[in-house]
Amino acid sequence: MSNLYRSVFDIIGPIMIGPSSSHTAGAVAIGRAANDLFGGIPERVIVHYYGSFAKTHRGHGTDYAIAAGVLGFDASDPRVPNSRQIAREQGIDIRFVEESGESPIHHPNTAVLDLIGGDKRVQISGCSIGGGTIEIRNIRLHGIDIKPTGPLSIILYVTTNTERDNGISLIEDLNRLAPFYKKQVLKNNEYTIYEFDLKQQLQEGIRGFFVNKYENIICL
Amino acid sequence: MYASIEELVSDATIKNLPISELVIQAECNDMNVSRNDVWRKMKHNLDTMRLAVSRGAHGIGVHSKTGLTGGDAVKIKDYRKSHKTLSGDMIMSAVQSAIATNEVNAAMGVICATPTAGSSGTLPGVLFTLEKRLGLDEEQMVRFLFTAGGFGMVIANNACIAGATGGCQAEVGSASGMGAAAAVEVAGGTPKQSANAMAIAISNLLGLVCDPIAGLVEVPCINRNAIGSSNALISADMALAGCESMIPADEVISAMDKVGKNMPESLRETGIGGLAGTPTGQEIRMRIFGKNL
């Protein structure tokens, strides 16, 4: 048995703009995660589609769904079908590439997003596992590859190796407020990234607590 | 959260509680949220479903941007008024609500995915028909959705609910099984009968492929929800009559998972095989997207 669907509202829900929960609502969720990871709306986005996403994205509205997520819209936002137009008007360049190879994260509904703005470049690889639920299976941030497991929520905490590291205090707060089942600490010459896979979806109020207390925290 | 249907049924039987109640309690505990919030959220889902059912069958109905589908819910509504239906008004009322919902979905309207958008008409088809048939009040209708969701979680965690992974059996098949199980509970049946109804409903749709024309969630997805709803009602009636599924519910779910994994990719939401691969299916794809596969 898997533990991917944890809430009854993963099954009865989400409320969304049609036509497909995996290719539209799930795609909005992948775009949202990209927006959260980037910390806002990037200037350029290159979306690589694999598998069923590559073959049917136009029929399912996957393009406008990803664009809507990148702009920060919800799956039920009436602006979802017009999001590509809205992105164009805001001067955001979003391109879609149909890849013919195997999904790098091994799922038929895969989108890999490169997000670019100024000097900043991040990559997020998500798959839509059905009914609007997604998994983020790879994140590239500051040149570090992070491989989370399971559905959202995920917390990332980024520190440069020269600043004071609040990792221990964060772990204590997480144990108290938002228990995790897996932790990774990844480093390169410049950065240390803590990654936590949470047991439950992060509730809004608790998310606010972490964002206020910790600089450089990313909640997906 | 429950790992199997067997666990869900035995817990309900031991505690002498309806499955809907166990699902509500599990949600509050697992997600650390209040009963009020959980109830309110499900009520909002119910309201969304009701709006879609009514929108799809109102006036001239809704039509998709491609022009492929729309207006059938209205045709069925008119036909029910003017004709003696062959399958009975109750079945055709379920068909109308199922099609109305999926027409709204295809037209990029607002729906509640249950468990997916492609299968979003199946549960409303069952639920709004039983509302009239059994005189359900709002509390019973919200409970119907919790029961359906509880069965759906077990299906999703032990098999799958995405057409791209498991074919249409994983979408409409799952929805039909969820609807059958929940229909039994609101009709006063036992948890064991709910499990039988789910097993019968999924068995009836085992092997159903996902072959959307031009990759669009229109043809044959919309009509398949009509079958999903009717199959749920029939399966629930059979279980209430005392018929049992020879294969236990959990083994049916596992069979569905294996069938899905053995399905060729062309029949898993790629728009390549099945109806999508027919000359007419390919022609429609060319007409809409100007591109063949």
Coordinates of C-alpha atoms in Angstrom, one line a residue:
Chain A
M1 CA 0.0 0.0 0.0
S2 CA 1.2 3.5 -0.8
N3 CA 0.6 6.5 1.4
L4 CA 0.1 9.1 -1.3
Y5 CA -3.5 10.0 -0.7
R6 CA -3.7 11.1 2.9
S7 CA -6.8 13.2 3.0
V8 CA -10.4 12.4 2.0
F9 CA -10.3 15.7 0.1
D10 CA -7.6 14.3 -2.2
I11 CA -10.4 12.0 -3.4
I12 CA -13.5 14.2 -3.1
G13 CA -11.9 17.3 -4.5
P14 CA -10.3 19.5 -5.5
I15 CA -12.8 22.0 -6.8
M16 CA -11.3 23.0 -10.1
I17 CA -11.6 24.4 -13.6
G18 CA -11.9 21.5 -16.0
P19 CA -11.1 19.4 -18.0
S20 CA -8.6 17.1 -16.3
S21 CA -7.6 16.6 -12.7
S22 CA -4.2 15.2 -13.5
H23 CA -3.4 17.3 -16.6
T24 CA -5.1 20.5 -15.5
A25 CA -5.5 20.8 -11.7
G26 CA -2.3 18.7 -11.1
A27 CA -0.5 20.9 -13.6
V28 CA -1.7 24.1 -11.8
A29 CA -0.3 22.5 -8.6
I30 CA 3.1 21.8 -10.3
G31 CA 3.1 25.5 -11.5
R32 CA 2.3 26.6 -7.9
A33 CA 5.1 24.6 -6.5
A34 CA 7.4 26.2 -9.1
N35 CA 6.2 29.7 -8.0
D36 CA 6.8 28.9 -4.4
L37 CA 10.2 27.5 -5.1
F38 CA 11.2 30.5 -7.2
G39 CA 9.8 32.9 -4.6
G40 CA 7.5 34.6 -7.1
I41 CA 6.9 35.0 -10.8
P42 CA 10.1 34.4 -13.0
E43 CA 10.8 36.2 -16.2
R44 CA 11.2 33.1 -18.3
V45 CA 9.9 29.5 -17.9
I46 CA 10.7 26.5 -20.1
V47 CA 8.3 23.6 -19.6
H48 CA 9.5 20.2 -20.7
Y49 CA 6.7 17.6 -21.0
Y50 CA 7.1 13.9 -20.9
G51 CA 4.8 10.9 -21.5
S52 CA 1.0 11.5 -21.5
F53 CA 1.7 15.2 -20.8
A54 CA 3.8 15.5 -24.0
K55 CA 1.1 13.7 -26.0
T56 CA -2.1 15.4 -24.7
H57 CA -1.1 18.7 -23.1
R58 CA -3.0 20.8 -25.7
G59 CA -6.2 18.8 -25.4
H60 CA -6.1 19.0 -21.6
G61 CA -5.3 22.7 -21.2
T62 CA -2.0 21.7 -19.4
D63 CA -0.3 24.8 -20.9
Y64 CA -2.7 27.3 -19.4
A65 CA -2.8 25.2 -16.2
I66 CA 1.0 25.4 -15.7
A67 CA 1.0 29.1 -16.6
A68 CA -1.8 29.7 -14.0
G69 CA 0.2 27.9 -11.3
V70 CA 3.4 29.9 -12.2
L71 CA 1.3 33.1 -11.8
G72 CA 0.2 31.9 -8.4
F73 CA -3.5 31.1 -9.2
D74 CA -5.5 28.3 -7.6
A75 CA -7.0 25.4 -9.6
S76 CA -10.5 26.9 -9.2
D77 CA -9.5 30.4 -10.2
P78 CA -11.7 31.5 -13.1
R79 CA -8.6 33.2 -14.7
V80 CA -7.0 29.7 -15.2
P81 CA -8.1 29.3 -18.9
N82 CA -6.8 32.8 -19.8
S83 CA -3.5 32.5 -17.9
R84 CA -1.2 32.3 -20.9
Q85 CA -2.7 35.6 -22.2
I86 CA -2.3 37.1 -18.7
A87 CA 1.3 35.9 -18.6
R88 CA 2.1 37.5 -22.0
E89 CA 0.6 40.8 -20.9
Q90 CA 2.9 40.7 -17.9
G91 CA 5.9 40.1 -20.1
I92 CA 6.5 36.6 -18.9
D93 CA 8.0 34.3 -21.5
I94 CA 6.6 30.7 -21.1
R95 CA 7.6 28.0 -23.6
F96 CA 6.5 24.4 -23.9
V97 CA 8.7 21.6 -25.2
E98 CA 7.3 18.1 -26.0
E99 CA 10.1 15.7 -25.0
S100 CA 10.1 12.3 -26.7
G101 CA 12.4 10.5 -24.2
E102 CA 11.6 8.7 -20.9
S103 CA 10.5 10.9 -18.0
P104 CA 13.6 11.6 -15.9
I105 CA 11.4 11.1 -12.8
H106 CA 9.7 7.9 -14.1
H107 CA 6.1 8.9 -14.4
P108 CA 3.8 9.3 -17.4
N109 CA 2.5 12.7 -16.3
T110 CA 5.8 14.6 -16.0
A111 CA 6.6 18.3 -16.3
V112 CA 10.1 19.7 -15.7
L113 CA 10.2 23.5 -15.3
D114 CA 13.2 25.7 -15.8
L115 CA 12.6 29.0 -14.1
I116 CA 14.8 31.9 -14.9
G117 CA 14.9 35.5 -13.6
G118 CA 18.0 37.8 -13.5
D119 CA 20.9 35.6 -12.2
K120 CA 18.5 33.1 -10.6
R121 CA 17.9 29.7 -12.2
V122 CA 16.0 26.9 -10.5
Q123 CA 14.5 23.7 -11.8
I124 CA 11.6 21.7 -10.5
S125 CA 10.4 18.2 -11.7
G126 CA 6.9 17.3 -10.9
C127 CA 4.5 14.5 -11.7
S128 CA 0.7 14.4 -11.5
I129 CA -0.3 11.1 -10.0
G130 CA -4.1 11.5 -10.4
G131 CA -7.1 13.3 -8.9
G132 CA -5.1 16.6 -8.7
T133 CA -2.4 15.2 -6.3
I134 CA 1.2 15.7 -7.3
E135 CA 4.7 14.7 -6.3
I136 CA 7.8 16.8 -6.7
R137 CA 10.6 14.3 -7.3
N138 CA 13.5 16.6 -8.1
I139 CA 14.5 20.2 -7.3
R140 CA 17.7 21.9 -8.5
L141 CA 18.4 24.9 -6.4
H142 CA 21.8 26.7 -6.1
G143 CA 23.3 23.9 -8.1
I144 CA 22.2 21.3 -5.6
D145 CA 19.9 18.4 -6.7
I146 CA 17.3 17.6 -4.1
K147 CA 15.1 14.5 -4.3
P148 CA 12.0 14.7 -2.1
T149 CA 9.7 11.7 -1.7
G150 CA 5.9 11.5 -1.5
P151 CA 3.3 14.2 -2.1
L152 CA 3.4 17.7 -0.7
S153 CA 4.1 19.3 1.8
I154 CA 7.9 19.8 1.5
I155 CA 9.9 22.3 3.5
L156 CA 13.3 23.6 2.2
Y157 CA 15.7 25.6 4.4
V158 CA 18.6 27.3 2.6
T159 CA 21.6 28.7 4.3
T160 CA 25.0 29.9 3.0
N161 CA 27.9 28.2 4.7
T162 CA 29.1 31.5 6.2
E163 CA 25.9 32.4 8.1
R164 CA 24.6 31.1 11.3
D165 CA 22.7 27.9 10.8
N166 CA 19.3 27.7 12.5
G167 CA 18.7 24.1 11.3
I168 CA 18.6 22.6 14.9
S169 CA 16.0 25.1 16.0
L170 CA 13.9 24.5 12.9
I171 CA 14.0 20.8 13.5
E172 CA 12.6 21.3 17.0
D173 CA 9.8 23.5 15.7
L174 CA 9.0 21.0 13.0
N175 CA 8.8 18.2 15.4
R176 CA 6.4 20.2 17.5
L177 CA 4.2 21.7 14.8
A178 CA 4.7 19.9 11.5
P179 CA 6.2 16.4 11.9
F180 CA 8.3 15.1 9.1
Y181 CA 9.1 11.5 8.1
K182 CA 12.3 12.2 6.2
K183 CA 15.1 14.7 6.4
Q184 CA 18.0 15.3 4.1
V185 CA 20.9 17.8 4.4
L186 CA 22.7 18.6 1.2
K187 CA 25.8 20.8 0.7
N188 CA 28.0 22.3 -1.8
N189 CA 30.9 24.8 -1.4
E190 CA 28.5 27.7 -0.9
Y191 CA 25.2 26.5 0.4
T192 CA 23.6 24.0 2.8
I193 CA 20.0 23.0 2.1
Y194 CA 17.8 21.1 4.6
E195 CA 14.9 19.2 3.1
F196 CA 12.0 17.9 5.0
D197 CA 9.1 15.6 3.7
L198 CA 6.1 16.4 6.0
K199 CA 3.7 13.8 7.3
Q200 CA 0.7 16.1 6.8
Q201 CA -0.3 18.9 4.5
L202 CA 1.0 22.2 6.1
Q203 CA -1.9 24.2 7.4
E204 CA -2.0 27.9 6.5
G205 CA -1.4 29.3 10.1
I206 CA 1.6 27.0 10.7
R207 CA 3.1 27.9 7.4
G208 CA 2.8 31.6 8.4
F209 CA 4.7 30.8 11.6
F210 CA 7.6 29.2 9.8
V211 CA 7.8 31.9 7.1
N212 CA 7.9 34.6 9.7
K213 CA 10.4 32.9 12.0
Y214 CA 12.9 31.6 9.4
E215 CA 14.5 33.6 6.6
N216 CA 15.1 31.5 3.5
I217 CA 12.5 28.9 4.2
I218 CA 10.5 27.6 1.2
C219 CA 7.2 25.7 1.9
L220 CA 5.9 23.6 -1.0
Chain B
M1 CA -6.3 6.3 7.3
Y2 CA -7.4 2.8 6.4
A3 CA -5.0 0.3 4.5
S4 CA -7.8 -2.0 3.2
I5 CA -11.5 -2.3 2.7
E6 CA -11.4 -5.2 5.1
E7 CA -10.0 -3.0 7.8
L8 CA -12.6 -0.3 7.1
V9 CA -15.5 -2.8 7.2
S10 CA -14.3 -4.6 10.3
D11 CA -13.7 -1.3 12.2
A12 CA -17.2 -0.1 11.3
T13 CA -18.7 -3.4 12.4
I14 CA -16.9 -3.6 15.7
K15 CA -17.6 0.0 16.6
N16 CA -21.1 -0.1 15.2
L17 CA -20.5 3.1 13.3
P18 CA -21.3 4.0 9.7
I19 CA -18.2 4.2 7.4
S20 CA -18.8 7.9 6.9
E21 CA -18.3 8.5 10.6
L22 CA -15.0 6.6 10.6
V23 CA -13.8 8.6 7.6
I24 CA -14.7 11.9 9.3
Q25 CA -12.8 10.9 12.5
A26 CA -9.8 9.7 10.5
E27 CA -9.7 13.0 8.6
C28 CA -9.8 15.0 11.9
N29 CA -7.0 12.9 13.4
D30 CA -4.7 12.5 10.4
M31 CA -4.9 16.1 9.2
N32 CA -5.2 17.7 12.7
V33 CA -8.3 19.7 11.8
S34 CA -11.6 20.3 13.5
R35 CA -14.8 18.4 12.7
N36 CA -16.5 21.6 11.8
D37 CA -13.9 22.5 9.2
V38 CA -14.0 19.0 7.7
W39 CA -17.8 19.1 7.5
R40 CA -17.8 22.6 6.0
K41 CA -15.3 21.7 3.4
M42 CA -17.3 18.6 2.3
K43 CA -20.5 20.7 2.3
H44 CA -18.8 23.1 -0.1
N45 CA -17.9 20.2 -2.4
L46 CA -21.5 19.1 -2.4
D47 CA -22.7 22.7 -3.2
T48 CA -20.1 22.8 -6.1
M49 CA -21.5 19.5 -7.5
R50 CA -25.1 20.7 -7.3
L51 CA -24.2 23.9 -9.2
A52 CA -22.5 21.9 -12.0
V53 CA -25.4 19.4 -12.3
S54 CA -27.9 22.3 -12.6
R55 CA -25.7 24.4 -14.9
G56 CA -25.2 21.6 -17.4
A57 CA -28.9 20.9 -17.8
H58 CA -30.1 24.5 -17.8
G59 CA -31.3 26.4 -20.9
I60 CA -29.4 25.2 -23.9
G61 CA -26.8 23.5 -21.7
V62 CA -23.0 24.1 -21.9
H63 CA -20.8 23.4 -24.9
S64 CA -17.1 22.8 -25.1
K65 CA -14.7 25.2 -26.9
T66 CA -13.9 22.5 -29.5
G67 CA -17.5 22.1 -30.4
L68 CA -17.2 18.4 -29.9
T69 CA -19.6 18.0 -26.9
G70 CA -22.4 19.8 -25.0
G71 CA -26.1 20.0 -24.8
D72 CA -26.7 16.2 -24.2
A73 CA -27.8 16.7 -20.6
V74 CA -30.6 19.1 -21.9
K75 CA -31.6 16.5 -24.5
I76 CA -32.0 13.9 -21.8
K77 CA -33.9 16.2 -19.6
D78 CA -36.4 16.9 -22.4
Y79 CA -36.6 13.3 -23.4
R80 CA -37.4 12.3 -19.8
K81 CA -40.3 14.8 -19.9
S82 CA -41.8 13.7 -23.2
H83 CA -41.1 10.0 -23.3
K84 CA -41.5 6.8 -21.4
T85 CA -37.8 6.0 -20.9
L86 CA -36.7 2.4 -21.5
S87 CA -34.3 2.1 -18.5
G88 CA -36.6 4.0 -16.1
D89 CA -36.7 7.6 -15.0
M90 CA -34.4 7.0 -12.1
I91 CA -31.5 5.7 -14.2
M92 CA -32.0 8.5 -16.8
S93 CA -32.0 11.1 -14.0
A94 CA -28.6 9.7 -12.9
V95 CA -27.4 9.8 -16.5
Q96 CA -28.6 13.4 -16.9
S97 CA -26.7 14.6 -13.8
A98 CA -23.6 12.6 -14.7
I99 CA -23.5 14.0 -18.3
A100 CA -24.3 17.6 -17.1
T101 CA -21.3 17.6 -14.8
N102 CA -18.9 16.3 -17.3
E103 CA -20.2 18.7 -20.0
V104 CA -19.4 21.5 -17.6
N105 CA -16.0 20.0 -17.0
A106 CA -15.3 19.8 -20.8
A107 CA -16.4 23.4 -21.2
M108 CA -13.7 24.5 -18.6
G109 CA -16.4 25.1 -16.0
V110 CA -16.0 24.6 -12.2
I111 CA -16.4 21.0 -11.0
C112 CA -15.4 18.9 -8.0
A113 CA -13.0 16.2 -9.0
T114 CA -14.3 12.8 -7.6
P115 CA -11.9 11.2 -7.7
T116 CA -10.8 12.9 -11.0
A117 CA -12.2 15.5 -13.3
G118 CA -12.7 13.0 -16.1
S119 CA -14.9 10.9 -13.7
S120 CA -16.5 13.9 -11.9
G121 CA -20.0 13.1 -13.1
T122 CA -20.3 9.6 -11.7
L123 CA -20.9 10.4 -8.0
P124 CA -23.3 13.4 -8.6
G125 CA -25.2 11.1 -11.0
V126 CA -25.8 8.7 -8.1
L127 CA -26.1 11.2 -5.3
F128 CA -28.7 13.7 -6.8
T129 CA -30.8 10.8 -8.0
L130 CA -30.9 9.2 -4.5
E131 CA -31.6 12.6 -3.0
K132 CA -35.0 12.5 -4.7
R133 CA -35.5 8.8 -4.6
L134 CA -34.8 8.4 -0.9
G135 CA -35.5 11.9 0.2
L136 CA -32.0 12.5 1.5
D137 CA -31.3 15.5 3.7
E138 CA -28.1 17.6 3.5
E139 CA -26.5 15.6 6.3
Q140 CA -27.0 12.3 4.6
M141 CA -25.7 13.8 1.3
V142 CA -22.5 15.0 3.0
R143 CA -22.1 11.6 4.7
F144 CA -22.5 9.9 1.2
L145 CA -19.4 11.9 0.1
F146 CA -17.3 10.9 3.1
T147 CA -18.2 7.2 2.6
A148 CA -17.4 7.5 -1.1
G149 CA -14.1 9.2 -0.2
G150 CA -13.1 6.6 2.3
F151 CA -13.5 3.8 -0.2
G152 CA -11.7 6.0 -2.8
M153 CA -8.7 6.5 -0.6
V154 CA -8.2 2.8 -0.2
I155 CA -8.5 2.4 -4.0
A156 CA -6.1 5.2 -4.7
N157 CA -3.5 4.0 -2.2
N158 CA -3.6 0.4 -3.3
A159 CA -4.2 0.8 -7.1
C160 CA -4.5 4.1 -8.8
I161 CA -7.0 6.7 -10.0
A162 CA -5.2 8.3 -13.0
G163 CA -6.2 7.3 -16.5
A164 CA -2.5 7.7 -17.6
T165 CA -1.5 5.0 -15.0
G166 CA -4.5 2.6 -15.0
G167 CA -6.9 3.4 -17.8
C168 CA -10.5 4.6 -17.4
Q169 CA -11.2 1.7 -15.1
A170 CA -9.1 3.6 -12.6
E171 CA -11.2 6.8 -13.0
V172 CA -14.8 5.9 -13.9
G173 CA -14.4 2.4 -12.5
S174 CA -13.2 3.8 -9.1
A175 CA -15.9 6.5 -9.0
S176 CA -18.5 3.9 -9.8
G177 CA -17.2 1.6 -7.0
M178 CA -17.2 4.6 -4.6
G179 CA -20.7 5.6 -5.5
A180 CA -22.0 2.1 -5.2
A181 CA -20.5 1.7 -1.7
A182 CA -21.9 5.1 -0.5
A183 CA -25.3 4.4 -2.0
V184 CA -25.6 1.3 0.1
E185 CA -24.9 3.2 3.3
V186 CA -27.5 6.0 2.7
A187 CA -30.0 3.3 1.8
G188 CA -29.5 1.7 5.2
G189 CA -27.3 -1.3 4.2
T190 CA -24.4 -2.7 6.2
P191 CA -20.7 -1.8 5.7
K192 CA -20.1 -5.4 4.4
Q193 CA -22.8 -4.7 1.7
S194 CA -21.0 -1.5 0.8
A195 CA -17.8 -3.4 0.2
N196 CA -19.7 -5.9 -1.9
A197 CA -21.3 -3.1 -3.9
M198 CA -17.9 -1.6 -4.6
A199 CA -16.4 -4.9 -5.6
I200 CA -19.3 -5.6 -8.0
A201 CA -19.2 -2.2 -9.5
I202 CA -15.4 -2.2 -10.2
S203 CA -15.5 -5.8 -11.5
N204 CA -18.1 -4.7 -14.0
L205 CA -15.8 -2.0 -15.5
L206 CA -12.5 -3.9 -15.1
G207 CA -10.3 -3.4 -18.2
L208 CA -11.9 -0.2 -19.4
V209 CA -9.3 1.7 -21.4
C210 CA -8.6 5.5 -21.4
D211 CA -8.7 6.6 -25.1
P212 CA -9.8 10.2 -25.2
I213 CA -10.2 11.5 -28.8
A214 CA -7.5 14.2 -29.5
G215 CA -6.5 13.8 -25.8
L216 CA -9.6 15.8 -24.8
V217 CA -11.7 14.9 -21.8
E218 CA -14.8 14.8 -23.9
V219 CA -15.3 11.7 -26.1
P220 CA -15.9 9.0 -24.7
C221 CA -15.3 10.4 -21.2
I222 CA -18.6 12.2 -20.8
N223 CA -20.8 9.2 -21.7
R224 CA -18.7 6.8 -19.6
N225 CA -19.8 8.7 -16.5
A226 CA -23.4 7.9 -17.4
I227 CA -22.4 4.2 -17.3
G228 CA -20.4 4.7 -14.1
S229 CA -23.5 6.1 -12.4
S230 CA -26.0 3.5 -13.6
N231 CA -23.5 0.7 -12.8
A232 CA -23.1 2.1 -9.3
L233 CA -26.9 2.1 -8.7
I234 CA -27.3 -1.4 -10.1
S235 CA -24.4 -2.7 -8.1
A236 CA -25.7 -1.1 -4.9
D237 CA -29.1 -2.7 -5.5
M238 CA -27.6 -6.1 -6.0
A239 CA -25.6 -5.8 -2.8
L240 CA -28.7 -4.6 -0.9
A241 CA -30.5 -7.6 -2.3
G242 CA -27.9 -9.8 -0.6
C243 CA -25.8 -10.7 -3.7
E244 CA -22.1 -11.0 -2.9
S245 CA -18.9 -10.5 -4.9
M246 CA -17.1 -13.8 -5.3
I247 CA -13.8 -12.0 -5.2
P248 CA -13.3 -9.9 -2.0
A249 CA -13.2 -6.1 -2.5
D250 CA -9.4 -5.7 -1.7
E251 CA -8.5 -8.4 -4.3
V252 CA -10.7 -6.6 -6.9
I253 CA -8.7 -3.4 -6.2
S254 CA -5.5 -5.3 -6.6
A255 CA -6.7 -6.9 -9.8
M256 CA -7.5 -3.5 -11.2
D257 CA -4.0 -2.3 -10.3
K258 CA -2.5 -5.2 -12.2
V259 CA -4.8 -4.8 -15.2
G260 CA -3.8 -1.1 -15.3
K261 CA -0.1 -1.9 -15.2
N262 CA -0.5 -4.4 -18.0
M263 CA -2.4 -2.0 -20.3
P264 CA -0.4 -0.8 -23.3
E265 CA 0.6 2.9 -23.1
S266 CA -1.6 3.6 -26.2
L267 CA -4.6 2.9 -24.1
R268 CA -3.6 5.0 -21.1
E269 CA -4.6 8.6 -21.8
T270 CA -2.2 9.1 -24.7
G271 CA -4.9 9.8 -27.3
I272 CA -3.3 7.1 -29.5
G273 CA -5.3 3.8 -29.2
G274 CA -8.9 2.8 -28.8
L275 CA -11.5 5.3 -30.0
A276 CA -8.8 8.0 -30.3
G277 CA -7.0 5.8 -32.9
T278 CA -10.0 5.3 -35.2
P279 CA -10.0 7.1 -38.5
T280 CA -12.7 9.4 -37.3
G281 CA -10.8 10.0 -34.0
Q282 CA -7.6 10.8 -35.9
E283 CA -9.5 13.1 -38.3
I284 CA -11.0 15.1 -35.3
R285 CA -7.5 15.4 -33.9
M286 CA -6.2 16.8 -37.2
R287 CA -9.1 19.2 -37.4
I288 CA -8.6 20.6 -33.9
F289 CA -4.8 20.6 -33.6
G290 CA -3.8 20.4 -37.2
K291 CA -1.4 17.5 -36.3
N292 CA -1.5 13.8 -36.6
L293 CA 0.3 11.4 -34.2

